[in-house]
PDB file of C-alpha atoms in Angstrom:
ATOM      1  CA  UNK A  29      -8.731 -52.358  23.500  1.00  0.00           C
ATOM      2  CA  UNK A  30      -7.120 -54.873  25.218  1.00  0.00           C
ATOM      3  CA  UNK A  31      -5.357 -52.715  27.803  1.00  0.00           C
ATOM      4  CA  UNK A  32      -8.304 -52.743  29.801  1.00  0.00           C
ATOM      5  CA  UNK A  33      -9.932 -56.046  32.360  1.00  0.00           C
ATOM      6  CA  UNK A  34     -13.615 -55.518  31.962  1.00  0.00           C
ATOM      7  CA  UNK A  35     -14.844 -54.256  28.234  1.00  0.00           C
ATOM      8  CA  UNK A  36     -18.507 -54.930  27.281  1.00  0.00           C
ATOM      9  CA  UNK A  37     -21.133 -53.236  25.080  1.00  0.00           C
ATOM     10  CA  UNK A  38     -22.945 -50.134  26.586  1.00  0.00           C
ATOM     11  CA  UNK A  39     -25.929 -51.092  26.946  1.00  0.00           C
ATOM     12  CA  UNK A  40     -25.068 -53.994  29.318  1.00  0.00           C
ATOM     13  CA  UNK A  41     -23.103 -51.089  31.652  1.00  0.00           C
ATOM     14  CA  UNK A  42     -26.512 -48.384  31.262  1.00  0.00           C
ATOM     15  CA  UNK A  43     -26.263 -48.582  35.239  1.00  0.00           C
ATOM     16  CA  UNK A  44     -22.625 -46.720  35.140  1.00  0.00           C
ATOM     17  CA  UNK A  45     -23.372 -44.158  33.491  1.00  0.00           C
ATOM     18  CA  UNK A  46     -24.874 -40.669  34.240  1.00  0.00           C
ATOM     19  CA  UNK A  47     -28.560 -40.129  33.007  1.00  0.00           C
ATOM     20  CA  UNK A  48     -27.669 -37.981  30.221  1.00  0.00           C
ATOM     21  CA  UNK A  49     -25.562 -40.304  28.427  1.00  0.00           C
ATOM     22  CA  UNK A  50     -27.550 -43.598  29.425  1.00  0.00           C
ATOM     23  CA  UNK A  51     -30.516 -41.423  27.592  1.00  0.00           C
ATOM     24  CA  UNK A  52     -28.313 -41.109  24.547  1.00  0.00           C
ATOM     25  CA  UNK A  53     -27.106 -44.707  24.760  1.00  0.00           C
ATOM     26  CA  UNK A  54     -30.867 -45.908  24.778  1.00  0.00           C
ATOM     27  CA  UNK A  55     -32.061 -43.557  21.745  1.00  0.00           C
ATOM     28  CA  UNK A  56     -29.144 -44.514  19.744  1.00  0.00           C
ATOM     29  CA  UNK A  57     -29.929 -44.245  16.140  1.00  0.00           C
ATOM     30  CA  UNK A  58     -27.651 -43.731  12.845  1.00  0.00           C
ATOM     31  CA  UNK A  59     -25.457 -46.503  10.386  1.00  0.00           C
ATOM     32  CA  UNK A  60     -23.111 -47.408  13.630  1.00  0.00           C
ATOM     33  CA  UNK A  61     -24.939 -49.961  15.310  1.00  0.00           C
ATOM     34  CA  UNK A  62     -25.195 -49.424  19.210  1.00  0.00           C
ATOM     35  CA  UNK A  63     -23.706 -53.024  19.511  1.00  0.00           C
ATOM     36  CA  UNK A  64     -20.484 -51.104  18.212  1.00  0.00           C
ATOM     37  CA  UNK A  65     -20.508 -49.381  21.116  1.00  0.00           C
ATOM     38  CA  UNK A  66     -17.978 -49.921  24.554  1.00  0.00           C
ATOM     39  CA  UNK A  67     -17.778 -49.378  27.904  1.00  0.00           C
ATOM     40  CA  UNK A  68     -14.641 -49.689  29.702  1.00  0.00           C
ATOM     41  CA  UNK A  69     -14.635 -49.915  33.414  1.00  0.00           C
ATOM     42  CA  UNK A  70     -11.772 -48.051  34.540  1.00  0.00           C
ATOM     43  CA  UNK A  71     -10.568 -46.643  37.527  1.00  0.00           C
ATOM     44  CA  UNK A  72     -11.729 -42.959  38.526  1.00  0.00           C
ATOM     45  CA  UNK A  73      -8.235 -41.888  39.774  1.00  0.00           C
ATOM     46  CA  UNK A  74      -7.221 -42.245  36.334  1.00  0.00           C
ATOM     47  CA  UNK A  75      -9.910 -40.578  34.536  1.00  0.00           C
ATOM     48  CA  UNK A  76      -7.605 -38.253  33.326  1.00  0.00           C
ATOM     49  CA  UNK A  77      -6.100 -38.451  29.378  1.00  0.00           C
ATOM     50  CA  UNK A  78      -2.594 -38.328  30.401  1.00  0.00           C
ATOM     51  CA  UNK A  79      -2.656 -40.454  33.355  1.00  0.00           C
ATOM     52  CA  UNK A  80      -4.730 -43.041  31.733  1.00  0.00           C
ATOM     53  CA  UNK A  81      -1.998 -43.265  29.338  1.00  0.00           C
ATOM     54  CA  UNK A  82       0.138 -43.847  32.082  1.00  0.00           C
ATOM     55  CA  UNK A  83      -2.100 -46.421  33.848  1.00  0.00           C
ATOM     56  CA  UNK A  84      -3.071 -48.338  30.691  1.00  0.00           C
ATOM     57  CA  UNK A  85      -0.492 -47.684  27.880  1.00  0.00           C
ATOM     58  CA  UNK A  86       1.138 -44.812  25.973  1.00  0.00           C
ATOM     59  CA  UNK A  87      -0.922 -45.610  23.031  1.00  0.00           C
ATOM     60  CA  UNK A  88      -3.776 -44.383  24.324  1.00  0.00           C
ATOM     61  CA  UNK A  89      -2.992 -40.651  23.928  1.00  0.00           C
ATOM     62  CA  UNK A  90      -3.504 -41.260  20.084  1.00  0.00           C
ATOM     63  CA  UNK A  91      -6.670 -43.806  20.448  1.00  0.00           C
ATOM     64  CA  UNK A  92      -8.049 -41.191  22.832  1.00  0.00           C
ATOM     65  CA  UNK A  93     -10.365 -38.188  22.614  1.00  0.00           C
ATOM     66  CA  UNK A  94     -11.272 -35.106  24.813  1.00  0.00           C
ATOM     67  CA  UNK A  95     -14.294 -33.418  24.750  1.00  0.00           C
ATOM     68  CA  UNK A  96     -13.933 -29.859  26.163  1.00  0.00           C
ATOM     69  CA  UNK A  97     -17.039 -27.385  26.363  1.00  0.00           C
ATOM     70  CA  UNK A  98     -16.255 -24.152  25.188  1.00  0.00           C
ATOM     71  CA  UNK A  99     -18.445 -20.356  25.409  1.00  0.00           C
ATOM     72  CA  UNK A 100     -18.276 -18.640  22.083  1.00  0.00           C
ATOM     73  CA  UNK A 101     -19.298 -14.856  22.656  1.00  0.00           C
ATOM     74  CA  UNK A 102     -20.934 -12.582  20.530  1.00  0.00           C
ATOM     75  CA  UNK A 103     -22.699  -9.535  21.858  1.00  0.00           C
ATOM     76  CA  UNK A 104     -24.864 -10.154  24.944  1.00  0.00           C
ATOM     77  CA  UNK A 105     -25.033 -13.630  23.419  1.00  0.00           C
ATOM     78  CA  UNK A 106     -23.049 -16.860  24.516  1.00  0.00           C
ATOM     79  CA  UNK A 107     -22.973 -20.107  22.904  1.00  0.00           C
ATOM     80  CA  UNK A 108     -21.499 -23.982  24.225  1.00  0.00           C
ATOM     81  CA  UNK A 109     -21.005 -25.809  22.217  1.00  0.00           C
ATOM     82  CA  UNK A 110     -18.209 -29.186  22.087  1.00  0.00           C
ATOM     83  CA  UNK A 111     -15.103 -29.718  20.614  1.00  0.00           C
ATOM     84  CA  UNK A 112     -13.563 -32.998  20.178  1.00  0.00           C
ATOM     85  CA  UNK A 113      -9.678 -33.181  19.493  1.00  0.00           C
ATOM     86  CA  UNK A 114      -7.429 -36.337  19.846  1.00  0.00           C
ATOM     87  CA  UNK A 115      -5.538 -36.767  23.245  1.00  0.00           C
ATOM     88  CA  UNK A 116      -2.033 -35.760  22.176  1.00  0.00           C
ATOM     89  CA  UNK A 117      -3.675 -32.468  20.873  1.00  0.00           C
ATOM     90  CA  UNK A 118      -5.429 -29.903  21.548  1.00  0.00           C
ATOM     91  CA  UNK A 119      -8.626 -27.744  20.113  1.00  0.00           C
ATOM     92  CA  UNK A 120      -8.101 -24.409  18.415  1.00  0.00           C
ATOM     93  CA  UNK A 121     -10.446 -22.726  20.499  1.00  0.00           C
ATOM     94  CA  UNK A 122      -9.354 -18.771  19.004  1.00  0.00           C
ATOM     95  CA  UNK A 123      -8.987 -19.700  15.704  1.00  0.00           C
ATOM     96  CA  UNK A 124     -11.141 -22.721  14.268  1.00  0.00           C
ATOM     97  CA  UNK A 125     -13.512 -22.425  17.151  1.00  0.00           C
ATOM     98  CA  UNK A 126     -14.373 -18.751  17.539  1.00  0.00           C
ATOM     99  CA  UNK A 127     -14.723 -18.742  13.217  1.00  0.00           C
ATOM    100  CA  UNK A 128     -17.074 -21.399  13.201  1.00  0.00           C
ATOM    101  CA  UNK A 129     -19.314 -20.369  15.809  1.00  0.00           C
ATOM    102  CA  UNK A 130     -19.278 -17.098  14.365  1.00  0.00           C
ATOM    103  CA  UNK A 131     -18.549 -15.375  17.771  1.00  0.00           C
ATOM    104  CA  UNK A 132     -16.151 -12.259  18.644  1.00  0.00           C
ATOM    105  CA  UNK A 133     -14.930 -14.114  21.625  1.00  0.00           C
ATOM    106  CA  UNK A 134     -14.144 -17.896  22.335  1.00  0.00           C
ATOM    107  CA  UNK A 135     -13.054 -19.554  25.738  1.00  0.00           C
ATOM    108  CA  UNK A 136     -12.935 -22.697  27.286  1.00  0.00           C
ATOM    109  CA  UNK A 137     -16.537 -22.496  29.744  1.00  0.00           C
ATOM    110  CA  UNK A 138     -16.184 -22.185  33.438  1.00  0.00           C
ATOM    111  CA  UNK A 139     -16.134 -25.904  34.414  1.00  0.00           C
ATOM    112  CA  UNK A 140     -19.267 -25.191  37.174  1.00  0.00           C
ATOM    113  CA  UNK A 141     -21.212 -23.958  33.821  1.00  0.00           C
ATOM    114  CA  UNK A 142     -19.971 -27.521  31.826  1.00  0.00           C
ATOM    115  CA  UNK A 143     -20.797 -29.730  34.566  1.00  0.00           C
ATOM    116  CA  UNK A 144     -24.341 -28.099  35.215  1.00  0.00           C
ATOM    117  CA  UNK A 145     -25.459 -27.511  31.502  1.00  0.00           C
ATOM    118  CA  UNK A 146     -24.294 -31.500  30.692  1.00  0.00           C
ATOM    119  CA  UNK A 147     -25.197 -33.414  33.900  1.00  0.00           C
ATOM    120  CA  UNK A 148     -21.737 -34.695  33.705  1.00  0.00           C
ATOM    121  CA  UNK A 149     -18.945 -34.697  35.965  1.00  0.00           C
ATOM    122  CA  UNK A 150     -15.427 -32.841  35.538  1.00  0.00           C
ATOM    123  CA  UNK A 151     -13.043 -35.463  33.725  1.00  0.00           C
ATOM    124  CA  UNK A 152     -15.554 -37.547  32.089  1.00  0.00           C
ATOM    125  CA  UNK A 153     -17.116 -35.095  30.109  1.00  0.00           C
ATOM    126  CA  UNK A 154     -18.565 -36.457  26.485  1.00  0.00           C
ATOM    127  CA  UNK A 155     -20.100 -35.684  23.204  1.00  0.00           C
ATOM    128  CA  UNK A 156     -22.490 -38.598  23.862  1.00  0.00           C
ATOM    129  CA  UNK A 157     -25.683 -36.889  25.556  1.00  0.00           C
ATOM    130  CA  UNK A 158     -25.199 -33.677  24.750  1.00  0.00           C
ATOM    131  CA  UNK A 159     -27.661 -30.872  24.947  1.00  0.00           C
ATOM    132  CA  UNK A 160     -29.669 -31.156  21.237  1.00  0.00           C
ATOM    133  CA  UNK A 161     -29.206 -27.805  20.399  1.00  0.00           C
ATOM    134  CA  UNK A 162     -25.541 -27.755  21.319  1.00  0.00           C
ATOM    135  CA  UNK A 163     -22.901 -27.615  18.353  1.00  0.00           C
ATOM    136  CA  UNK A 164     -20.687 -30.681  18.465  1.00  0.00           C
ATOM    137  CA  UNK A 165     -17.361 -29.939  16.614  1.00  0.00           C
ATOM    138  CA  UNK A 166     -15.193 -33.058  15.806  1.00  0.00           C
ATOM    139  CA  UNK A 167     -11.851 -33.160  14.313  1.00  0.00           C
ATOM    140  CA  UNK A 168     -11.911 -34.681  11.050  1.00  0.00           C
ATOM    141  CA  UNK A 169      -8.538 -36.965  13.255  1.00  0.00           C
ATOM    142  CA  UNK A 170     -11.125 -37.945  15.878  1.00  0.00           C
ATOM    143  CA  UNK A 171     -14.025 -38.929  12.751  1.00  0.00           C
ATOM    144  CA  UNK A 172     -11.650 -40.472  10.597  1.00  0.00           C
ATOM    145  CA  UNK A 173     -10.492 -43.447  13.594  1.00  0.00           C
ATOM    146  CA  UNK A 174     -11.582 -46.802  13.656  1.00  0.00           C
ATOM    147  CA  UNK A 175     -11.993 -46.529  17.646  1.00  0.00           C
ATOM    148  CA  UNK A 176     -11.575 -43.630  20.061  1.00  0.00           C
ATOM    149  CA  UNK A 177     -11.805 -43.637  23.894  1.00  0.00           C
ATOM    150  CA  UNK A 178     -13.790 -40.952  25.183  1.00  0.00           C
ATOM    151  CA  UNK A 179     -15.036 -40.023  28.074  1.00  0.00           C
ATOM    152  CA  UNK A 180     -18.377 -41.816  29.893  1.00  0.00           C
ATOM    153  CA  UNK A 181     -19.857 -38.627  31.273  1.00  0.00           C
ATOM    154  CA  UNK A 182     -18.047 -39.934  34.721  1.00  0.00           C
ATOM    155  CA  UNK A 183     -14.816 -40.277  35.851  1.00  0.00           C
ATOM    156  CA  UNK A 184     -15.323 -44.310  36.421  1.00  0.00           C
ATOM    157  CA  UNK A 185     -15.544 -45.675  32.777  1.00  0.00           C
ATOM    158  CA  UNK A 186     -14.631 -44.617  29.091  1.00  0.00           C
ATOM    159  CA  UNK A 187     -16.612 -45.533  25.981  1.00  0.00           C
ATOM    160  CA  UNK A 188     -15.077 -46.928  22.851  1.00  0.00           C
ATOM    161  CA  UNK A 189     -16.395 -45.001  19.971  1.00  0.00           C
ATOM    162  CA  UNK A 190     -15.858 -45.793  16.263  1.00  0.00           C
ATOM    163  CA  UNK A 191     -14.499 -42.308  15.100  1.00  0.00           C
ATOM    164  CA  UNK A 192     -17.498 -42.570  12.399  1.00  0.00           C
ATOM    165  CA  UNK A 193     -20.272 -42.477  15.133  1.00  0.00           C
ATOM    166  CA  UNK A 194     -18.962 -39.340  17.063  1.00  0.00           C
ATOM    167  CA  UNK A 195     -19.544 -37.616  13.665  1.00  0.00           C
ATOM    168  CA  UNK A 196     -22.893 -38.891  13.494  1.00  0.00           C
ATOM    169  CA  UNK A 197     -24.037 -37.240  16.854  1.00  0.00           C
ATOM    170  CA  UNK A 198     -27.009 -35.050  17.229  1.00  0.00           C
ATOM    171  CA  UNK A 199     -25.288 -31.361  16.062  1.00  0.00           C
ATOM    172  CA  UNK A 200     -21.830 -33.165  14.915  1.00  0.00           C
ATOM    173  CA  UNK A 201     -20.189 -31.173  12.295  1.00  0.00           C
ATOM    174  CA  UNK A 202     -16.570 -32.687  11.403  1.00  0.00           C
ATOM    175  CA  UNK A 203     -13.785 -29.520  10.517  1.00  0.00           C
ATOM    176  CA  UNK A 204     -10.564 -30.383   9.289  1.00  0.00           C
ATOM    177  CA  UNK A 205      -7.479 -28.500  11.365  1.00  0.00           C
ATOM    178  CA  UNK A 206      -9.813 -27.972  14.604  1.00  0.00           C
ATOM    179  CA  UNK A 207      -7.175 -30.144  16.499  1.00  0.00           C
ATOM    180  CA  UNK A 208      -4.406 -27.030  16.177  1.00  0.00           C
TER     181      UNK A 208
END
């Protein structure tokens, strides 16, 4: 990831990220080695998928991920859960989405609902410190990549994920076609 001036593992950058995903960082466990694991200092003006692919390189709408937080309805219940799609695309919320969560209704969640149930802030939003008992759904695109960007759980920073980790995380399940 050359594009960006100041790459280094994670855990040397715990003190830039929210608590949430410095938690996460610190439990790490699975085959993908924490060592494997990136943090980018970027800037927080460009937090943003499409601008960062302005900022640092057109390339990075295909080497990046976005985690949105969706609420799947089903009676008087609702469910988050995660989905996590390749920049250029986007998740099938209706179809893939509202099947696998079993619910009636599917939407993206209000963002004042995302931001308070993750501890994360608007932009920077990841799959890495999740709620446990959240579903994490990750296109099989996204599992399947050597390295994705993702967000750092802040606007200032991005993590560089191998593809197989984010399908490793707690409540991961990898669908093919949820990237519609």
């Amino acid at each position: 990831m050359e594009a960006f001036d100041d790459v280094r593992p994670v855990m040397e950058r715990l003190d830039l990220l929210v608590p949430p995903v410095a938690a996460a960082v610190q439990a790490w466990s699975g085959s993908v080695p924490v060592a494997d694991l990136l943090y980018a200092d970027t800037d927080p003006e460009r937090a943003d998928t499409a601008v960062l692919a302005q900022s640092y390189g057109p390339w990075l709408l295909e080497q990046s991920a976005n985690c949105v937080v969706v609420a799947a309805r089903r009676g008087g219940t609702t469910t988050l859960a995660a989905c996590l799609v390749l920049g250029h695309t986007r998740a099938d919320v209706n179809g893939v989405v509202r099947r696998h969560l079993g619910a009636r209704k599917a939407s993206f969640a209000p963002m004042d609902t995302a931001l308070a149930m993750t501890g994360m802030e608007y932009g920077g939003i990841t799959p890495v410190g999740l709620p446990a008992d959240w579903p994490v759904l990750v296109d099989a695109a996204v599992a399947d990549s050597p390295h994705v960007v993702i967000g750092s759980g802040s606007r200032r920073g991005k993590l560089i994920v191998p593809g197989k980790a984010l399908a490793e995380l707690p409540g991961a399940v990898v669908l093919g076609g949820l990237a519609g």
